[in-house]
PDB file of C-alpha atoms in Angstrom:
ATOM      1  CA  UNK A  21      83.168 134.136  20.580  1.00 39.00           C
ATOM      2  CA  UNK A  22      80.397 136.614  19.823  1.00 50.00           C
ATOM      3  CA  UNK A  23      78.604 138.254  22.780  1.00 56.00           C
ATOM      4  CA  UNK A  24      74.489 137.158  22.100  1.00 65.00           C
ATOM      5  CA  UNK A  25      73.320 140.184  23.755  1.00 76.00           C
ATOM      6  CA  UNK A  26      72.057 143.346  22.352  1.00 87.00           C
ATOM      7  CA  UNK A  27      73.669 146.543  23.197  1.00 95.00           C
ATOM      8  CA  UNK A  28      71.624 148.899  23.973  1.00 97.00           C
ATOM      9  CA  UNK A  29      71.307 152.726  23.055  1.00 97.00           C
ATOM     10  CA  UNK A  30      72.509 154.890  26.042  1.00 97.00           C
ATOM     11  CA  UNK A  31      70.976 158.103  27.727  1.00 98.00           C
ATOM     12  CA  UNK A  32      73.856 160.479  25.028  1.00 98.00           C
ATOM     13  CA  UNK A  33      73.293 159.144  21.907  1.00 98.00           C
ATOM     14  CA  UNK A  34      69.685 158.835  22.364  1.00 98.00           C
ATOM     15  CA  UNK A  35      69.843 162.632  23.040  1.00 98.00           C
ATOM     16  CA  UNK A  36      72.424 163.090  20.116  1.00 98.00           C
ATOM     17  CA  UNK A  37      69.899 161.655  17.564  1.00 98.00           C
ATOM     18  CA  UNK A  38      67.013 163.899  19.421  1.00 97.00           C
ATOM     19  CA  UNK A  39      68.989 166.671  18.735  1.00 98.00           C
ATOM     20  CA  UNK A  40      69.519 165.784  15.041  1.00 98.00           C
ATOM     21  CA  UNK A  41      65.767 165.062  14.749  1.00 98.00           C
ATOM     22  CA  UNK A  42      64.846 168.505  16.430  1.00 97.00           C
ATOM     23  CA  UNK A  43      66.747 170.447  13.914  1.00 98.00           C
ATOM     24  CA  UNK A  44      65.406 168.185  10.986  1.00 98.00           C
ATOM     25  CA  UNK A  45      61.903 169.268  12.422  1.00 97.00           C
ATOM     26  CA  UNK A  46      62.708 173.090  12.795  1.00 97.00           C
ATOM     27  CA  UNK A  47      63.909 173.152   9.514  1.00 97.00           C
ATOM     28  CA  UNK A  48      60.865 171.610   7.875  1.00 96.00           C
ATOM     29  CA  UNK A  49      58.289 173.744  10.289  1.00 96.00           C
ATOM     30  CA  UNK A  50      59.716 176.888  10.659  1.00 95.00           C
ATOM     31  CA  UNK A  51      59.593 177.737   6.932  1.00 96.00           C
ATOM     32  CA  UNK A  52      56.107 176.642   6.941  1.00 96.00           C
ATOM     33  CA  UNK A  53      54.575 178.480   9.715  1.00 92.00           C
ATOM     34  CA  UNK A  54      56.550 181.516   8.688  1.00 93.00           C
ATOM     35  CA  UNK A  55      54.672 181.197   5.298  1.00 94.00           C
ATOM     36  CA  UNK A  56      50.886 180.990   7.088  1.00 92.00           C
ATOM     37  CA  UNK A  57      51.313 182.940   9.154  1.00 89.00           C
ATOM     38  CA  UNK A  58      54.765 185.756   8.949  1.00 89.00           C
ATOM     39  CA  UNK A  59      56.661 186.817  11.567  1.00 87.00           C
ATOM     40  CA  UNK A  60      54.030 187.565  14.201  1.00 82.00           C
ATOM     41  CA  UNK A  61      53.969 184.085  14.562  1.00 84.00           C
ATOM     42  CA  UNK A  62      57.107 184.139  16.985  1.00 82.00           C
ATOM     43  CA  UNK A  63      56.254 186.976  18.874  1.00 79.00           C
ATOM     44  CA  UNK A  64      55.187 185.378  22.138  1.00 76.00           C
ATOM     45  CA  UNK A  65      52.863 188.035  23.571  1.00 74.00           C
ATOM     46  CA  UNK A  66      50.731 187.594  19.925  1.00 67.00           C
ATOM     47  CA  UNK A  67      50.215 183.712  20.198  1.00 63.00           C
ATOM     48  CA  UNK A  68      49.301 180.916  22.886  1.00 69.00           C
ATOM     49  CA  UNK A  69      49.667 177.493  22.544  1.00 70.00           C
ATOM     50  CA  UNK A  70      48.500 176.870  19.364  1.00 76.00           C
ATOM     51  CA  UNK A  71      47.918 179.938  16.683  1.00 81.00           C
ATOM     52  CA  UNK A  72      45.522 177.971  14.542  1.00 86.00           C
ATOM     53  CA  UNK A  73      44.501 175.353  12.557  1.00 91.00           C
ATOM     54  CA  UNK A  74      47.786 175.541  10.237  1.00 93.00           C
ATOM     55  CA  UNK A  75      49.712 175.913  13.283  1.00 91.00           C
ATOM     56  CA  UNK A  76      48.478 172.806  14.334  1.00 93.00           C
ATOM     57  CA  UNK A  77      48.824 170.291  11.048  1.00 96.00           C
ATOM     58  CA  UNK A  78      52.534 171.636  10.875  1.00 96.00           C
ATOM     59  CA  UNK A  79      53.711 171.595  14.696  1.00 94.00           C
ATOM     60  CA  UNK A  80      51.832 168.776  16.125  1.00 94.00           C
ATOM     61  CA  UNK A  81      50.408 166.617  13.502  1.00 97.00           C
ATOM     62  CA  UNK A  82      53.290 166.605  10.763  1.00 97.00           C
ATOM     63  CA  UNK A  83      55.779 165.990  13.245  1.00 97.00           C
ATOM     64  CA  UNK A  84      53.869 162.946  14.771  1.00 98.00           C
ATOM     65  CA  UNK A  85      53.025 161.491  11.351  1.00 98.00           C
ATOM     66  CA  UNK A  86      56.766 161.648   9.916  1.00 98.00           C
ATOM     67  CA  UNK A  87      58.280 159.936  13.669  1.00 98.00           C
ATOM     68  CA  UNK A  88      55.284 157.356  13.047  1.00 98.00           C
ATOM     69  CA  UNK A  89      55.473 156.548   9.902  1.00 98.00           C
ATOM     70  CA  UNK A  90      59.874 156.861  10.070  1.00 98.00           C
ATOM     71  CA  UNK A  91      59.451 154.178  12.910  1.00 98.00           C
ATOM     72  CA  UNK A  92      57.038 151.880  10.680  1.00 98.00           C
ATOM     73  CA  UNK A  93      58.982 151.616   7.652  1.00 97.00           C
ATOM     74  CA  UNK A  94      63.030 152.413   9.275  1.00 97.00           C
ATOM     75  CA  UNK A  95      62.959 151.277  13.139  1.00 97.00           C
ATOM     76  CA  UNK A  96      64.239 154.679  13.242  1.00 98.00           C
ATOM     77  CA  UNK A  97      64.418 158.700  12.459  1.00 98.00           C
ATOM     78  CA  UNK A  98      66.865 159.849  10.763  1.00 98.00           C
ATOM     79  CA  UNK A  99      68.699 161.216  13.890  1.00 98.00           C
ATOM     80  CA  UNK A 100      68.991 157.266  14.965  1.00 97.00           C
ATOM     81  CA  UNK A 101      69.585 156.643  11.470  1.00 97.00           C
ATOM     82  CA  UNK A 102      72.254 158.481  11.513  1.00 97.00           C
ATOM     83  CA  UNK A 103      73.795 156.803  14.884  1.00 97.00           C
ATOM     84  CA  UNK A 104      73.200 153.261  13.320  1.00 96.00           C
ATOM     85  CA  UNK A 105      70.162 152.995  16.182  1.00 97.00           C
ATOM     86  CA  UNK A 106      66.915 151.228  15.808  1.00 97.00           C
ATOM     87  CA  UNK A 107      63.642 150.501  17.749  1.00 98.00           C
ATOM     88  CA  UNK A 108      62.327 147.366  18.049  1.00 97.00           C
ATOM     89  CA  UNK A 109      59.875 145.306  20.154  1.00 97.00           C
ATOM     90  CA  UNK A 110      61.406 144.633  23.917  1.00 96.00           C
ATOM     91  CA  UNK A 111      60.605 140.770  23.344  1.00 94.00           C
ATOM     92  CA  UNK A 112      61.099 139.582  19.836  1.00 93.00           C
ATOM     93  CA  UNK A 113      63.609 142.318  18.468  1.00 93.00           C
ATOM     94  CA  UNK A 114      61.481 142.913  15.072  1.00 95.00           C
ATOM     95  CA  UNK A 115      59.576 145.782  14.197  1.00 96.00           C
ATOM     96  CA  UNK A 116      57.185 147.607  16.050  1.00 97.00           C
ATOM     97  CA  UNK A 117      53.580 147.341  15.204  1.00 98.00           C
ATOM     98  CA  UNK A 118      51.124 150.576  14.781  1.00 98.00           C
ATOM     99  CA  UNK A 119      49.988 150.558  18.310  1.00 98.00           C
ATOM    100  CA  UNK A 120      53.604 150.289  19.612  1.00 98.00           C
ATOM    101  CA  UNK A 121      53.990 153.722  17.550  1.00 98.00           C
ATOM    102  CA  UNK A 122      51.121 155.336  19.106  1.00 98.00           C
ATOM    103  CA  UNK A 123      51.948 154.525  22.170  1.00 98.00           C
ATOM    104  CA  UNK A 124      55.887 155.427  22.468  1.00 98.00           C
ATOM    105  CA  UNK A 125      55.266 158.367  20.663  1.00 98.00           C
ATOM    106  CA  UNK A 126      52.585 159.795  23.045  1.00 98.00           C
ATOM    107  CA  UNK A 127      54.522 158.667  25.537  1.00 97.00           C
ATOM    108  CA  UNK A 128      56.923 160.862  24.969  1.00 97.00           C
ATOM    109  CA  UNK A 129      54.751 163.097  26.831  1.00 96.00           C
ATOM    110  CA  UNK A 130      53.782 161.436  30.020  1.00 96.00           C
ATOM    111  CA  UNK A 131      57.933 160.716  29.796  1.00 96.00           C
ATOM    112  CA  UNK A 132      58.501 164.772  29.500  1.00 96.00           C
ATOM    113  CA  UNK A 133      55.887 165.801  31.724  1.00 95.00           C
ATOM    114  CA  UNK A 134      57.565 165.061  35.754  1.00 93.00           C
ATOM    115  CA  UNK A 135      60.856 167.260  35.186  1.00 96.00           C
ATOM    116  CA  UNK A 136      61.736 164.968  31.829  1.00 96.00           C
ATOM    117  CA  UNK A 137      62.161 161.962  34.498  1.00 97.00           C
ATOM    118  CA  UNK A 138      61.036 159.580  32.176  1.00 97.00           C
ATOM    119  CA  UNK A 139      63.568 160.091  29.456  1.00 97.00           C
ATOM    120  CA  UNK A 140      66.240 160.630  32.179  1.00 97.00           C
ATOM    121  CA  UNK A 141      65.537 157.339  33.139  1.00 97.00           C
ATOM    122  CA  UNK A 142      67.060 155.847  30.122  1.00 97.00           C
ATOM    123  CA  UNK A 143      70.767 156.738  31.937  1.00 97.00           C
ATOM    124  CA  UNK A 144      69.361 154.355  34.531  1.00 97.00           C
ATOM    125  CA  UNK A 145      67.542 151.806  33.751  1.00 97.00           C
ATOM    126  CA  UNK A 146      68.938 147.947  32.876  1.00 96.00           C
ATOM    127  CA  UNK A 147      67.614 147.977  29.311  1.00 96.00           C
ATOM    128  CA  UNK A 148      67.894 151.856  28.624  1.00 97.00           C
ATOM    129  CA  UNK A 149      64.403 152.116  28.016  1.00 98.00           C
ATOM    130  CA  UNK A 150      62.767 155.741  29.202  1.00 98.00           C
ATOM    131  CA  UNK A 151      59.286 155.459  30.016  1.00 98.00           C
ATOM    132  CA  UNK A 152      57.816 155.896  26.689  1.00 98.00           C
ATOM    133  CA  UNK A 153      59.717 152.729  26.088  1.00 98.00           C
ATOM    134  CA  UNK A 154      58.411 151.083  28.790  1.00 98.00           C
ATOM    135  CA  UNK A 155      55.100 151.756  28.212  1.00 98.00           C
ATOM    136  CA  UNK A 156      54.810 150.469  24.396  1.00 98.00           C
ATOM    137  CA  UNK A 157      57.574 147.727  25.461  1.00 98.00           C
ATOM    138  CA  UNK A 158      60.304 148.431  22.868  1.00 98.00           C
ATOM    139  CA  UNK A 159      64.087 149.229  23.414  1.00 98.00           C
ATOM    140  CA  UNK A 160      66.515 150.809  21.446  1.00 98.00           C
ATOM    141  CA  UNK A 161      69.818 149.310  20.124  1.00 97.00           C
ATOM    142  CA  UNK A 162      73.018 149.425  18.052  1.00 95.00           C
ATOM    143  CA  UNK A 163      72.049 148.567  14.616  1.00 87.00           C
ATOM    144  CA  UNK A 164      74.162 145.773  14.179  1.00 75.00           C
ATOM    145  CA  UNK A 165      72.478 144.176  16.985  1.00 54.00           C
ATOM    146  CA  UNK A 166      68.840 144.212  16.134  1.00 51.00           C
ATOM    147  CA  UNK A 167      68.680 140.469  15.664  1.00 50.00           C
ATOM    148  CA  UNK A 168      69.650 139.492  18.697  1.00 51.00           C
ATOM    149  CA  UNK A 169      67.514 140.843  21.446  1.00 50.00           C
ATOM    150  CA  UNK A 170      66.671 138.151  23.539  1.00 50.00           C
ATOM    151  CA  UNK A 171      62.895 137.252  24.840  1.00 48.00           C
ATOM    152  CA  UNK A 172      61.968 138.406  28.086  1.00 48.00           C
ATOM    153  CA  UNK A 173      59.058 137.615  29.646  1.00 45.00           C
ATOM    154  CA  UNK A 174      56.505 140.090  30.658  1.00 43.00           C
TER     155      UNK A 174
END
């Protein structure tokens, strides 16, 4: 008999396909600030925050765009691609919608901002979901289970 129930993405693989999306994003960025703005760019005592306008479009707005649009048209980055792992909606198991996006992406940073408790919490919580999940109500799963995530009530 085949078990119904989703299985869902745990706190390690979740942080392996981070990982694999980090480097991804290094590897795109780093080249690109280096050709703005040269190697002064890493020296920490030279920049804050944010160096500039480039600076900006390629370490905050690229990045958010790719994950966005990735989530839109894959249920997943490549990191999660590459550990057969897709979002969906909490409730109907399809794909998210734009707002969904939005909001797990930028919650990403209320989930990093208290010590990283909110994407601990994925080692904890029922569903897995961190609190970025939570918030735009989506989970993350095995691949091969994406169908099947059952409605729950809100």
């Amino acid at each position: 008999m085949q078990n119904d129930h989703p299985e869902y993405a745990g706190f390690w693989i979740r942080v392996g396909a981070s990982l694999i999306d980090t480097v991804l994003v290094l590897i795109i960025t780093f080249p690109l600030v280096y050709a703005v703005y040269g190697k002064d760019y890493f020296d920490p005592e030279a920049t804050g925050l944010v160096t500039g306008p480039a600076d900006f479009l390629i370490t905050w707005v690229l990045p958010a765009v790719a994950v966005i649009l990735f989530w839109l048209s894959r249920q997943a980055t490549p990191g999660k691609m590459a550990l057969s792992l897709r979002i969906v909606d909490a409730d109907s198991g399809g794909a998210l919608s734009m707002r969904q996006c939005v909001v797990r992406y930028l919650g990403y940073f209320v989930s990093s901002i208290p010590l990283c408790l909110g994407l601990i919490w994925v080692a904890f919580d029922r569903r897995k979901q961190g609190w970025h999940d939570k918030l735009a109500h989506t989970v993350v799963i095995k691949a091969r289970h994406a169908a099947r995530v059952p409605t729950v009530s809100r």
